[in-house]
mmCIF file of C-alpha atoms in Angstrom:
data_model
loop_
_atom_site.group_PDB
_atom_site.id
_atom_site.type_symbol
_atom_site.label_atom_id
_atom_site.label_comp_id
_atom_site.label_asym_id
_atom_site.label_seq_id
_atom_site.Cartn_x
_atom_site.Cartn_y
_atom_site.Cartn_z
ATOM 1 C CA ILE A 1 3.410 -8.314 -17.265
ATOM 2 C CA LEU A 2 3.399 -11.944 -16.162
ATOM 3 C CA HIS A 3 -0.152 -13.274 -16.088
ATOM 4 C CA VAL A 4 -1.470 -15.628 -13.428
ATOM 5 C CA GLY A 5 -0.882 -19.248 -14.374
ATOM 6 C CA MET A 6 2.086 -18.491 -16.639
ATOM 7 C CA THR A 7 5.453 -20.025 -15.810
ATOM 8 C CA PRO A 8 8.055 -17.260 -15.376
ATOM 9 C CA ARG A 9 11.061 -17.708 -17.648
ATOM 10 C CA ILE A 10 14.655 -16.590 -17.109
ATOM 11 C CA ALA A 11 17.259 -16.505 -19.900
ATOM 12 C CA ILE A 12 20.992 -16.961 -19.371
ATOM 13 C CA ILE A 13 22.904 -15.770 -22.446
ATOM 14 C CA GLY A 14 26.614 -16.404 -22.968
ATOM 15 C CA ASN A 15 29.021 -18.967 -24.374
ATOM 16 C CA ASN A 16 30.559 -20.092 -21.051
ATOM 17 C CA THR A 17 28.749 -23.409 -20.585
ATOM 18 C CA LEU A 18 30.058 -24.189 -17.086
ATOM 19 C CA GLN A 19 29.209 -20.692 -15.871
ATOM 20 C CA ALA A 20 25.708 -20.994 -17.317
ATOM 21 C CA MET A 21 25.174 -24.417 -15.701
ATOM 22 C CA GLY A 22 26.209 -23.127 -12.272
ATOM 23 C CA LEU A 23 24.057 -20.013 -12.514
ATOM 24 C CA LYS A 24 21.102 -22.059 -13.787
ATOM 25 C CA SER A 25 21.376 -24.340 -10.744
ATOM 26 C CA VAL A 26 21.424 -21.394 -8.313
ATOM 27 C CA LEU A 27 18.526 -19.587 -10.018
ATOM 28 C CA SER A 28 16.443 -22.770 -10.076
ATOM 29 C CA GLU A 29 16.908 -23.084 -6.312
ATOM 30 C CA ILE A 30 16.081 -19.447 -5.609
ATOM 31 C CA ILE A 31 13.064 -19.320 -7.939
ATOM 32 C CA PRO A 32 11.853 -22.941 -8.235
ATOM 33 C CA ILE A 33 8.681 -21.900 -10.080
ATOM 34 C CA ALA A 34 10.730 -20.431 -12.930
ATOM 35 C CA GLU A 35 11.918 -22.094 -16.108
ATOM 36 C CA VAL A 36 15.606 -21.210 -16.515
ATOM 37 C CA CYS A 37 16.942 -21.501 -20.080
ATOM 38 C CA ALA A 38 20.526 -21.089 -21.316
ATOM 39 C CA TYR A 39 21.508 -19.776 -24.763
ATOM 40 C CA SER A 40 24.884 -19.157 -26.398
ATOM 41 C CA THR A 41 23.766 -16.080 -28.341
ATOM 42 C CA LEU A 42 21.096 -13.394 -28.347
ATOM 43 C CA GLU A 43 19.807 -14.800 -31.655
ATOM 44 C CA ASP A 44 19.209 -18.219 -30.026
ATOM 45 C CA MET A 45 17.250 -16.558 -27.218
ATOM 46 C CA GLU A 46 15.219 -14.437 -29.649
ATOM 47 C CA ARG A 47 14.213 -17.570 -31.564
ATOM 48 C CA ALA A 48 12.806 -18.916 -28.278
ATOM 49 C CA GLY A 49 10.739 -15.742 -27.820
ATOM 50 C CA ALA A 50 12.629 -12.862 -26.204
ATOM 51 C CA ASP A 51 9.481 -11.228 -24.830
ATOM 52 C CA SER A 52 8.571 -14.351 -22.843
ATOM 53 C CA PHE A 53 11.490 -13.876 -20.428
ATOM 54 C CA PHE A 54 11.197 -11.653 -17.374
ATOM 55 C CA HIS A 55 14.977 -11.504 -16.772
ATOM 56 C CA TYR A 56 18.064 -11.799 -18.958
ATOM 57 C CA PHE A 57 21.314 -12.811 -17.210
ATOM 58 C CA VAL A 58 23.803 -11.886 -19.934
ATOM 59 C CA SER A 59 27.568 -12.080 -20.364
ATOM 60 C CA ALA A 60 29.289 -8.722 -20.727
ATOM 61 C CA GLN A 61 30.494 -9.663 -24.226
ATOM 62 C CA VAL A 62 26.957 -10.378 -25.463
ATOM 63 C CA VAL A 63 25.750 -7.018 -24.117
ATOM 64 C CA LEU A 64 28.643 -5.178 -25.793
ATOM 65 C CA THR A 65 27.917 -6.802 -29.154
ATOM 66 C CA ASN A 66 24.162 -6.191 -28.931
ATOM 67 C CA PRO A 67 23.883 -2.845 -27.104
ATOM 68 C CA ASP A 68 20.632 -1.636 -28.667
ATOM 69 C CA PHE A 69 18.612 -4.664 -27.584
ATOM 70 C CA PHE A 70 19.850 -4.672 -23.987
ATOM 71 C CA ILE A 71 19.681 -0.908 -23.495
ATOM 72 C CA SER A 72 16.030 -1.023 -24.553
ATOM 73 C CA ASN A 73 15.497 -3.915 -22.116
ATOM 74 C CA ARG A 74 17.642 -2.465 -19.332
ATOM 75 C CA HIS A 75 15.000 -3.130 -16.644
ATOM 76 C CA LYS A 76 15.134 -6.873 -17.407
ATOM 77 C CA THR A 77 18.900 -7.204 -17.925
ATOM 78 C CA ILE A 78 21.528 -8.337 -15.407
ATOM 79 C CA VAL A 79 25.065 -8.188 -16.812
ATOM 80 C CA LEU A 80 27.406 -10.985 -15.706
ATOM 81 C CA VAL A 81 30.811 -9.502 -14.891
ATOM 82 C CA SER A 82 34.019 -11.192 -13.793
ATOM 83 C CA GLN A 83 36.152 -8.214 -12.792
ATOM 84 C CA PRO A 84 35.341 -5.210 -10.577
ATOM 85 C CA SER A 85 36.764 -2.929 -13.260
ATOM 86 C CA THR A 86 33.988 -3.898 -15.678
ATOM 87 C CA VAL A 87 31.171 -2.885 -13.308
ATOM 88 C CA GLN A 88 31.667 0.819 -14.083
ATOM 89 C CA GLN A 89 31.410 0.045 -17.778
ATOM 90 C CA PHE A 90 27.848 -1.181 -17.168
ATOM 91 C CA ALA A 91 26.799 1.501 -14.697
ATOM 92 C CA ASN A 92 23.348 1.775 -16.272
ATOM 93 C CA PHE A 93 22.606 -1.926 -15.739
ATOM 94 C CA HIS A 94 22.222 -4.256 -12.788
ATOM 95 C CA THR A 95 25.414 -6.319 -12.606
ATOM 96 C CA LEU A 96 26.298 -9.643 -11.016
ATOM 97 C CA ASP A 97 29.857 -10.706 -10.179
ATOM 98 C CA ILE A 98 29.827 -14.280 -11.435
ATOM 99 C CA CYS A 99 33.224 -15.117 -9.898
ATOM 100 C CA GLN A 100 32.091 -14.777 -6.272
ATOM 101 C CA PRO A 101 32.025 -17.757 -3.898
ATOM 102 C CA GLU A 102 28.659 -19.537 -4.048
ATOM 103 C CA TYR A 103 27.249 -18.084 -0.810
ATOM 104 C CA LYS A 104 28.080 -14.536 -1.935
ATOM 105 C CA LEU A 105 26.627 -15.171 -5.381
ATOM 106 C CA ILE A 106 23.382 -16.386 -3.803
ATOM 107 C CA LYS A 107 23.183 -13.313 -1.580
ATOM 108 C CA SER A 108 23.830 -11.031 -4.567
ATOM 109 C CA ILE A 109 20.999 -12.640 -6.561
ATOM 110 C CA LEU A 110 18.651 -12.462 -3.587
ATOM 111 C CA LEU A 111 19.527 -8.772 -3.173
ATOM 112 C CA LEU A 112 18.822 -8.154 -6.865
ATOM 113 C CA HIS A 113 15.360 -9.631 -6.414
ATOM 114 C CA GLN A 114 14.746 -7.659 -3.241
ATOM 115 C CA THR A 115 15.762 -4.453 -5.034
ATOM 116 C CA SER A 116 13.463 -5.284 -7.941
ATOM 117 C CA HIS A 117 10.570 -5.914 -5.554
ATOM 118 C CA HIS A 118 11.086 -2.684 -3.628
ATOM 119 C CA GLY A 119 11.415 -0.806 -6.892
ATOM 120 C CA GLY A 120 8.007 -1.922 -8.030
ATOM 121 C CA HIS A 121 9.177 -4.581 -10.467
ATOM 122 C CA ASP A 122 6.324 -6.831 -11.564
ATOM 123 C CA HIS A 123 8.356 -10.012 -11.486
ATOM 124 C CA ALA A 124 9.906 -10.368 -8.021
ATOM 125 C CA PHE A 125 9.260 -13.824 -6.589
ATOM 126 C CA ILE A 126 10.722 -13.610 -3.088
ATOM 127 C CA PRO A 127 7.903 -12.851 -0.637
ATOM 128 C CA PRO A 128 8.344 -9.927 1.773
ATOM 129 C CA ARG A 129 9.362 -11.071 5.232
ATOM 130 C CA GLY A 130 6.512 -12.385 7.370
ATOM 131 C CA GLU A 131 4.207 -13.149 4.444
ATOM 132 C CA SER A 132 4.988 -16.860 4.171
ATOM 133 C CA SER A 133 2.248 -19.176 5.377
ATOM 134 C CA CYS A 134 3.044 -21.156 8.525
ATOM 135 C CA ALA A 135 1.069 -24.030 7.038
ATOM 136 C CA LEU A 136 3.590 -24.236 4.203
ATOM 137 C CA MET A 137 6.588 -24.301 6.522
ATOM 138 C CA GLU A 138 7.907 -27.756 7.317
ATOM 139 C CA ILE A 139 9.865 -26.810 10.422
ATOM 140 C CA SER A 140 8.834 -25.738 13.918
ATOM 141 C CA GLN A 141 9.080 -22.206 15.280
ATOM 142 C CA ARG A 142 12.141 -23.124 17.373
ATOM 143 C CA GLU A 143 13.786 -24.789 14.390
ATOM 144 C CA ALA A 144 13.126 -21.641 12.370
ATOM 145 C CA GLU A 145 14.904 -19.600 15.077
ATOM 146 C CA VAL A 146 17.888 -21.955 14.907
ATOM 147 C CA LEU A 147 17.894 -21.840 11.109
ATOM 148 C CA ALA A 148 17.864 -18.029 11.125
ATOM 149 C CA LEU A 149 20.993 -17.975 13.277
ATOM 150 C CA VAL A 150 22.705 -20.659 11.181
ATOM 151 C CA VAL A 151 22.295 -18.675 7.954
ATOM 152 C CA LYS A 152 23.449 -15.514 9.719
ATOM 153 C CA GLY A 153 26.755 -17.297 10.365
ATOM 154 C CA TYR A 154 26.532 -18.188 14.049
ATOM 155 C CA ILE A 155 28.248 -21.381 15.248
ATOM 156 C CA ASN A 156 26.461 -23.952 17.411
ATOM 157 C CA LYS A 157 27.771 -22.637 20.743
ATOM 158 C CA GLU A 158 26.733 -19.074 19.901
ATOM 159 C CA ILE A 159 23.274 -20.308 18.885
ATOM 160 C CA ALA A 160 22.952 -22.193 22.166
ATOM 161 C CA ASP A 161 23.903 -19.063 24.126
ATOM 162 C CA LYS A 162 21.533 -16.799 22.176
ATOM 163 C CA LEU A 163 18.547 -19.128 22.572
ATOM 164 C CA SER A 164 19.455 -20.278 26.114
ATOM 165 C CA ILE A 165 19.442 -23.931 25.129
ATOM 166 C CA SER A 166 22.071 -26.662 25.346
ATOM 167 C CA LEU A 167 24.619 -27.366 22.652
ATOM 168 C CA ALA A 168 23.137 -30.855 22.220
ATOM 169 C CA THR A 169 19.701 -29.311 21.609
ATOM 170 C CA VAL A 170 21.131 -27.057 18.888
ATOM 171 C CA VAL A 171 22.739 -30.064 17.201
ATOM 172 C CA SER A 172 19.424 -31.941 17.438
ATOM 173 C CA HIS A 173 17.505 -29.009 15.930
ATOM 174 C CA ARG A 174 19.993 -28.714 13.075
ATOM 175 C CA LYS A 175 19.652 -32.419 12.306
ATOM 176 C CA ASN A 176 15.846 -32.109 12.359
ATOM 177 C CA ILE A 177 16.027 -29.129 9.991
ATOM 178 C CA THR A 178 18.214 -30.912 7.437
ATOM 179 C CA ASP A 179 16.154 -34.118 7.710
ATOM 180 C CA LYS A 180 12.806 -32.344 7.279
ATOM 181 C CA LEU A 181 13.923 -30.074 4.456
ATOM 182 C CA ARG A 182 16.323 -32.576 2.875
ATOM 183 C CA ILE A 183 18.781 -29.716 2.563
ATOM 184 C CA LYS A 184 22.326 -30.022 3.864
ATOM 185 C CA SER A 185 24.332 -27.073 2.493
ATOM 186 C CA VAL A 186 24.234 -23.701 4.235
ATOM 187 C CA SER A 187 23.808 -22.012 0.829
ATOM 188 C CA ALA A 188 20.619 -23.969 0.119
ATOM 189 C CA LEU A 189 19.381 -23.407 3.685
ATOM 190 C CA THR A 190 19.945 -19.682 3.168
ATOM 191 C CA ILE A 191 17.729 -19.722 0.074
ATOM 192 C CA TYR A 192 15.012 -21.566 2.011
ATOM 193 C CA ALA A 193 15.220 -19.134 4.942
ATOM 194 C CA VAL A 194 14.941 -16.030 2.736
ATOM 195 C CA THR A 195 12.216 -17.376 0.447
ATOM 196 C CA HIS A 196 10.125 -18.470 3.457
ATOM 197 C CA GLY A 197 10.445 -15.131 5.260
ATOM 198 C CA ILE A 198 12.562 -16.524 8.131
ATOM 199 C CA VAL A 199 15.283 -13.929 7.544
ATOM 200 C CA SER A 200 15.633 -10.939 5.244
ATOM 201 C CA VAL A 201 18.433 -10.702 2.719
ATOM 202 C CA ASP A 202 20.004 -7.853 4.682
ATOM 203 C CA GLU A 203 20.485 -10.134 7.688
ATOM 204 C CA ILE A 204 22.614 -12.788 5.990
#
């Protein structure tokens, strides 16, 4: 159980440094309150205190060479796979296809967290939709409506039609959103929208 005031910790375990760096960046955006640590081996992670981590994102090879540890910590383990054929091999674990395009990878991680939350997991950090405080939101209600449609994949003209506003107004809202949030990529905007309850993971 993670106690109030403690910083949640996530471990990435595997010897692919570039893969670990990319995943660490995505996880830090999705769960900014977490400390994300990368280790080459299980032994390195254990020296840092295995019980202090609420999730292990682990390469398939590390899981195969240390099956007892990860089977006993199945509820905390997400196996990083690079081929669809390996998913069946880890049917008893949550898996994450690490070779997906960034926007799909982000959605997969968000879905993993949503599943954990709905399953009663103690360490889900994405708030259920509608529970974010308006006082914490930096954008207006109309901008939130535009943002929701942007992350759902609608183009500017479609957004204008759906909201019955001009194309120029949509462009203006999008500029205001990126200026206020200091976020330019759609992937990062998607994370913001989900973590602030603007859209649910199933809608993106």
